[in-house]
Amino acid sequence: IPTTVYCLLTTVHCLLTTVHCLLFTIFPLVLHFIKYNIIGILNTLITLIVVWILHQILDWNLELSNFLGFVAGGLNSYLCNRIWNFKSTNKKRTEVIRFAIVFLCSYSINLLVLEGCVYLFSHVSWCMSISNFMSRFMKPGYLANIIANVVYVIVSFMLYKKWVFKK
């Protein structure tokens, strides 16, 4: 085979391999992640509504209201991810236990990142400069919350996909 034809065939093969990888590996993962975030937005709304009703309207304790709102959002997360996003057919008992473990571990990591960011923003000079700049737009604790939630979303998505709802 002449060198030009060989180079052309190699290029076409490489292109087809890339397209195959995109279609069958990356796009499904991105679609899962998009669905996961849509469910996450719904979970957040459910949590906020439950907290609003319990705390603002019924005058319940804030911490209890927040916990019950988080539980309501978590239940929605499990059902929507099981049925719509991951289309799981695994045993429910094992899956629920794994979901609860991931939920608690992810939340714990979220809390550690949150507290770590709050500490860094108030004690480390270069972080303090970022915090001072961002304080024009939001409280430093809110910036820490955003960072912690990004970590929570990534960690929980990977654990739900690879361990809880694995096929």
PDB file of C-alpha atoms in Angstrom:
ATOM      1  CA  ILE A   1       0.000   0.000   0.000  1.00  0.00           C
ATOM      2  CA  PRO A   2       1.400   3.416  -0.919  1.00  0.00           C
ATOM      3  CA  THR A   3       2.281   5.669   2.022  1.00  0.00           C
ATOM      4  CA  THR A   4      -0.392   8.241   1.153  1.00  0.00           C
ATOM      5  CA  VAL A   5      -3.155   5.626   1.113  1.00  0.00           C
ATOM      6  CA  TYR A   6      -1.851   4.112   4.349  1.00  0.00           C
ATOM      7  CA  CYS A   7      -1.861   7.556   6.024  1.00  0.00           C
ATOM      8  CA  LEU A   8      -5.379   8.204   4.737  1.00  0.00           C
ATOM      9  CA  LEU A   9      -6.651   4.839   6.039  1.00  0.00           C
ATOM     10  CA  THR A  10      -4.965   5.403   9.405  1.00  0.00           C
ATOM     11  CA  THR A  11      -6.563   8.862   9.662  1.00  0.00           C
ATOM     12  CA  VAL A  12      -9.999   7.510   8.776  1.00  0.00           C
ATOM     13  CA  HIS A  13      -9.600   4.692  11.311  1.00  0.00           C
ATOM     14  CA  CYS A  14      -8.558   7.179  13.990  1.00  0.00           C
ATOM     15  CA  LEU A  15     -11.528   9.413  13.143  1.00  0.00           C
ATOM     16  CA  LEU A  16     -13.986   6.485  13.282  1.00  0.00           C
ATOM     17  CA  THR A  17     -12.510   5.355  16.603  1.00  0.00           C
ATOM     18  CA  THR A  18     -12.948   8.862  18.002  1.00  0.00           C
ATOM     19  CA  VAL A  19     -16.551   9.076  16.777  1.00  0.00           C
ATOM     20  CA  HIS A  20     -17.293   5.643  18.244  1.00  0.00           C
ATOM     21  CA  CYS A  21     -15.781   6.697  21.566  1.00  0.00           C
ATOM     22  CA  LEU A  22     -17.864   9.892  21.607  1.00  0.00           C
ATOM     23  CA  LEU A  23     -21.110   8.149  20.695  1.00  0.00           C
ATOM     24  CA  PHE A  24     -20.814   5.121  22.941  1.00  0.00           C
ATOM     25  CA  THR A  25     -18.683   6.303  25.857  1.00  0.00           C
ATOM     26  CA  ILE A  26     -18.630  10.058  26.415  1.00  0.00           C
ATOM     27  CA  PHE A  27     -22.134  11.132  25.280  1.00  0.00           C
ATOM     28  CA  PRO A  28     -23.964   8.576  27.453  1.00  0.00           C
ATOM     29  CA  LEU A  29     -21.901   9.682  30.463  1.00  0.00           C
ATOM     30  CA  VAL A  30     -22.661  13.342  29.722  1.00  0.00           C
ATOM     31  CA  LEU A  31     -26.364  12.521  29.313  1.00  0.00           C
ATOM     32  CA  HIS A  32     -26.350  10.700  32.672  1.00  0.00           C
ATOM     33  CA  PHE A  33     -24.641  13.677  34.269  1.00  0.00           C
ATOM     34  CA  ILE A  34     -27.156  16.142  32.764  1.00  0.00           C
ATOM     35  CA  LYS A  35     -30.088  14.026  33.980  1.00  0.00           C
ATOM     36  CA  TYR A  36     -28.415  13.746  37.376  1.00  0.00           C
ATOM     37  CA  ASN A  37     -28.195  17.540  37.629  1.00  0.00           C
ATOM     38  CA  ILE A  38     -31.818  18.007  36.529  1.00  0.00           C
ATOM     39  CA  ILE A  39     -32.813  15.636  39.324  1.00  0.00           C
ATOM     40  CA  GLY A  40     -30.516  17.590  41.655  1.00  0.00           C
ATOM     41  CA  ILE A  41     -32.313  20.845  40.836  1.00  0.00           C
ATOM     42  CA  LEU A  42     -35.633  19.158  41.561  1.00  0.00           C
ATOM     43  CA  ASN A  43     -34.216  17.796  44.847  1.00  0.00           C
ATOM     44  CA  THR A  44     -33.108  21.287  45.841  1.00  0.00           C
ATOM     45  CA  LEU A  45     -36.549  22.719  45.119  1.00  0.00           C
ATOM     46  CA  ILE A  46     -38.224  19.959  47.145  1.00  0.00           C
ATOM     47  CA  THR A  47     -35.815  20.560  50.037  1.00  0.00           C
ATOM     48  CA  LEU A  48     -36.425  24.316  49.994  1.00  0.00           C
ATOM     49  CA  ILE A  49     -40.206  23.911  49.820  1.00  0.00           C
ATOM     50  CA  VAL A  50     -40.250  21.422  52.711  1.00  0.00           C
ATOM     51  CA  VAL A  51     -38.033  23.684  54.840  1.00  0.00           C
ATOM     52  CA  TRP A  52     -40.169  26.716  53.950  1.00  0.00           C
ATOM     53  CA  ILE A  53     -43.404  24.965  54.930  1.00  0.00           C
ATOM     54  CA  LEU A  54     -42.072  23.392  58.130  1.00  0.00           C
ATOM     55  CA  HIS A  55     -39.973  26.288  59.379  1.00  0.00           C
ATOM     56  CA  GLN A  56     -41.583  29.419  57.978  1.00  0.00           C
ATOM     57  CA  ILE A  57     -45.244  28.436  57.994  1.00  0.00           C
ATOM     58  CA  LEU A  58     -45.513  25.801  60.738  1.00  0.00           C
ATOM     59  CA  ASP A  59     -42.743  27.386  62.857  1.00  0.00           C
ATOM     60  CA  TRP A  60     -40.846  24.119  63.393  1.00  0.00           C
ATOM     61  CA  ASN A  61     -37.216  24.053  64.551  1.00  0.00           C
ATOM     62  CA  LEU A  62     -34.814  25.077  61.733  1.00  0.00           C
ATOM     63  CA  GLU A  63     -32.481  22.080  62.113  1.00  0.00           C
ATOM     64  CA  LEU A  64     -35.351  19.578  62.118  1.00  0.00           C
ATOM     65  CA  SER A  65     -36.961  21.317  59.149  1.00  0.00           C
ATOM     66  CA  ASN A  66     -33.656  21.285  57.272  1.00  0.00           C
ATOM     67  CA  PHE A  67     -33.080  17.594  58.037  1.00  0.00           C
ATOM     68  CA  LEU A  68     -36.585  16.611  56.900  1.00  0.00           C
ATOM     69  CA  GLY A  69     -36.190  18.727  53.761  1.00  0.00           C
ATOM     70  CA  PHE A  70     -32.888  16.978  53.015  1.00  0.00           C
ATOM     71  CA  VAL A  71     -34.558  13.582  53.532  1.00  0.00           C
ATOM     72  CA  ALA A  72     -37.412  14.542  51.161  1.00  0.00           C
ATOM     73  CA  GLY A  73     -34.904  15.648  48.533  1.00  0.00           C
ATOM     74  CA  GLY A  74     -32.920  12.435  49.060  1.00  0.00           C
ATOM     75  CA  LEU A  75     -35.986  10.235  48.587  1.00  0.00           C
ATOM     76  CA  ASN A  76     -36.790  12.054  45.362  1.00  0.00           C
ATOM     77  CA  SER A  77     -33.162  11.631  44.288  1.00  0.00           C
ATOM     78  CA  TYR A  78     -33.253   7.874  44.848  1.00  0.00           C
ATOM     79  CA  LEU A  79     -36.540   7.348  43.012  1.00  0.00           C
ATOM     80  CA  CYS A  80     -35.745   9.582  40.041  1.00  0.00           C
ATOM     81  CA  ASN A  81     -32.215   8.246  39.629  1.00  0.00           C
ATOM     82  CA  ARG A  82     -33.367   4.632  39.952  1.00  0.00           C
ATOM     83  CA  ILE A  83     -36.247   4.952  37.507  1.00  0.00           C
ATOM     84  CA  TRP A  84     -35.258   7.673  35.033  1.00  0.00           C
ATOM     85  CA  ASN A  85     -31.520   8.262  35.032  1.00  0.00           C
ATOM     86  CA  PHE A  86     -29.870   4.912  35.709  1.00  0.00           C
ATOM     87  CA  LYS A  87     -32.886   2.678  34.901  1.00  0.00           C
ATOM     88  CA  SER A  88     -31.811   0.276  37.614  1.00  0.00           C
ATOM     89  CA  THR A  89     -33.121  -3.261  38.001  1.00  0.00           C
ATOM     90  CA  ASN A  90     -30.894  -4.112  40.986  1.00  0.00           C
ATOM     91  CA  LYS A  91     -32.271  -5.489  44.248  1.00  0.00           C
ATOM     92  CA  LYS A  92     -33.961  -2.588  46.027  1.00  0.00           C
ATOM     93  CA  ARG A  93     -32.784  -3.456  49.533  1.00  0.00           C
ATOM     94  CA  THR A  94     -29.096  -3.525  48.597  1.00  0.00           C
ATOM     95  CA  GLU A  95     -29.529  -0.450  46.445  1.00  0.00           C
ATOM     96  CA  VAL A  96     -31.271   1.557  49.181  1.00  0.00           C
ATOM     97  CA  ILE A  97     -28.529   0.704  51.669  1.00  0.00           C
ATOM     98  CA  ARG A  98     -25.839   1.657  49.175  1.00  0.00           C
ATOM     99  CA  PHE A  99     -27.709   4.854  48.288  1.00  0.00           C
ATOM    100  CA  ALA A 100     -27.900   5.855  51.945  1.00  0.00           C
ATOM    101  CA  ILE A 101     -24.183   5.142  52.421  1.00  0.00           C
ATOM    102  CA  VAL A 102     -23.227   7.213  49.361  1.00  0.00           C
ATOM    103  CA  PHE A 103     -25.659   9.960  50.382  1.00  0.00           C
ATOM    104  CA  LEU A 104     -24.112  10.199  53.857  1.00  0.00           C
ATOM    105  CA  CYS A 105     -20.505   9.885  52.631  1.00  0.00           C
ATOM    106  CA  SER A 106     -21.035  12.506  49.930  1.00  0.00           C
ATOM    107  CA  TYR A 107     -22.696  14.824  52.413  1.00  0.00           C
ATOM    108  CA  SER A 108     -19.794  14.301  54.853  1.00  0.00           C
ATOM    109  CA  ILE A 109     -17.276  15.146  52.118  1.00  0.00           C
ATOM    110  CA  ASN A 110     -19.407  18.194  51.292  1.00  0.00           C
ATOM    111  CA  LEU A 111     -19.269  19.283  54.925  1.00  0.00           C
ATOM    112  CA  LEU A 112     -15.481  18.773  55.126  1.00  0.00           C
ATOM    113  CA  VAL A 113     -14.920  20.780  51.943  1.00  0.00           C
ATOM    114  CA  LEU A 114     -17.279  23.486  53.192  1.00  0.00           C
ATOM    115  CA  GLU A 115     -15.501  23.830  56.534  1.00  0.00           C
ATOM    116  CA  GLY A 116     -12.098  23.621  54.833  1.00  0.00           C
ATOM    117  CA  CYS A 117     -12.990  26.410  52.410  1.00  0.00           C
ATOM    118  CA  VAL A 118     -14.365  28.589  55.209  1.00  0.00           C
ATOM    119  CA  TYR A 119     -11.093  28.103  57.093  1.00  0.00           C
ATOM    120  CA  LEU A 120      -8.937  28.818  54.019  1.00  0.00           C
ATOM    121  CA  PHE A 121     -10.936  31.932  53.112  1.00  0.00           C
ATOM    122  CA  SER A 122     -10.358  33.359  56.569  1.00  0.00           C
ATOM    123  CA  HIS A 123      -6.793  32.184  57.373  1.00  0.00           C
ATOM    124  CA  VAL A 124      -4.692  31.785  54.196  1.00  0.00           C
ATOM    125  CA  SER A 125      -3.527  35.019  52.577  1.00  0.00           C
ATOM    126  CA  TRP A 126      -4.045  34.169  48.897  1.00  0.00           C
ATOM    127  CA  CYS A 127      -7.450  32.617  49.686  1.00  0.00           C
ATOM    128  CA  MET A 128      -8.341  35.673  51.738  1.00  0.00           C
ATOM    129  CA  SER A 129      -7.703  37.877  48.704  1.00  0.00           C
ATOM    130  CA  ILE A 130     -10.104  35.723  46.639  1.00  0.00           C
ATOM    131  CA  SER A 131     -12.596  35.879  49.481  1.00  0.00           C
ATOM    132  CA  ASN A 132     -12.253  39.664  49.763  1.00  0.00           C
ATOM    133  CA  PHE A 133     -12.842  40.064  46.027  1.00  0.00           C
ATOM    134  CA  MET A 134     -15.845  37.705  46.027  1.00  0.00           C
ATOM    135  CA  SER A 135     -17.342  39.414  49.105  1.00  0.00           C
ATOM    136  CA  ARG A 136     -18.443  42.190  46.750  1.00  0.00           C
ATOM    137  CA  PHE A 137     -20.913  39.710  45.269  1.00  0.00           C
ATOM    138  CA  MET A 138     -21.635  37.172  48.013  1.00  0.00           C
ATOM    139  CA  LYS A 139     -20.736  36.134  51.533  1.00  0.00           C
ATOM    140  CA  PRO A 140     -17.531  34.048  51.777  1.00  0.00           C
ATOM    141  CA  GLY A 141     -19.528  31.212  53.329  1.00  0.00           C
ATOM    142  CA  TYR A 142     -21.735  31.094  50.248  1.00  0.00           C
ATOM    143  CA  LEU A 143     -18.687  30.798  47.963  1.00  0.00           C
ATOM    144  CA  ALA A 144     -17.484  27.930  50.169  1.00  0.00           C
ATOM    145  CA  ASN A 145     -20.944  26.367  49.830  1.00  0.00           C
ATOM    146  CA  ILE A 146     -20.770  26.555  46.032  1.00  0.00           C
ATOM    147  CA  ILE A 147     -17.362  24.864  45.990  1.00  0.00           C
ATOM    148  CA  ALA A 148     -18.524  22.165  48.418  1.00  0.00           C
ATOM    149  CA  ASN A 149     -21.647  21.491  46.353  1.00  0.00           C
ATOM    150  CA  VAL A 150     -19.624  21.081  43.151  1.00  0.00           C
ATOM    151  CA  VAL A 151     -17.512  18.475  44.965  1.00  0.00           C
ATOM    152  CA  TYR A 152     -20.697  16.802  46.307  1.00  0.00           C
ATOM    153  CA  VAL A 153     -22.246  16.562  42.832  1.00  0.00           C
ATOM    154  CA  ILE A 154     -19.143  15.011  41.264  1.00  0.00           C
ATOM    155  CA  VAL A 155     -18.443  12.566  44.103  1.00  0.00           C
ATOM    156  CA  SER A 156     -22.039  11.440  44.509  1.00  0.00           C
ATOM    157  CA  PHE A 157     -22.607  11.071  40.754  1.00  0.00           C
ATOM    158  CA  MET A 158     -19.581   8.809  40.329  1.00  0.00           C
ATOM    159  CA  LEU A 159     -20.454   6.706  43.402  1.00  0.00           C
ATOM    160  CA  TYR A 160     -24.126   6.370  42.422  1.00  0.00           C
ATOM    161  CA  LYS A 161     -23.174   5.406  38.880  1.00  0.00           C
ATOM    162  CA  LYS A 162     -20.351   2.992  39.741  1.00  0.00           C
ATOM    163  CA  TRP A 163     -21.644   1.426  42.957  1.00  0.00           C
ATOM    164  CA  VAL A 164     -25.320   2.068  43.723  1.00  0.00           C
ATOM    165  CA  PHE A 165     -26.967   1.839  40.298  1.00  0.00           C
ATOM    166  CA  LYS A 166     -24.328  -0.278  38.542  1.00  0.00           C
ATOM    167  CA  LYS A 167     -25.631  -2.639  35.909  1.00  0.00           C
TER     168      LYS A 167
END
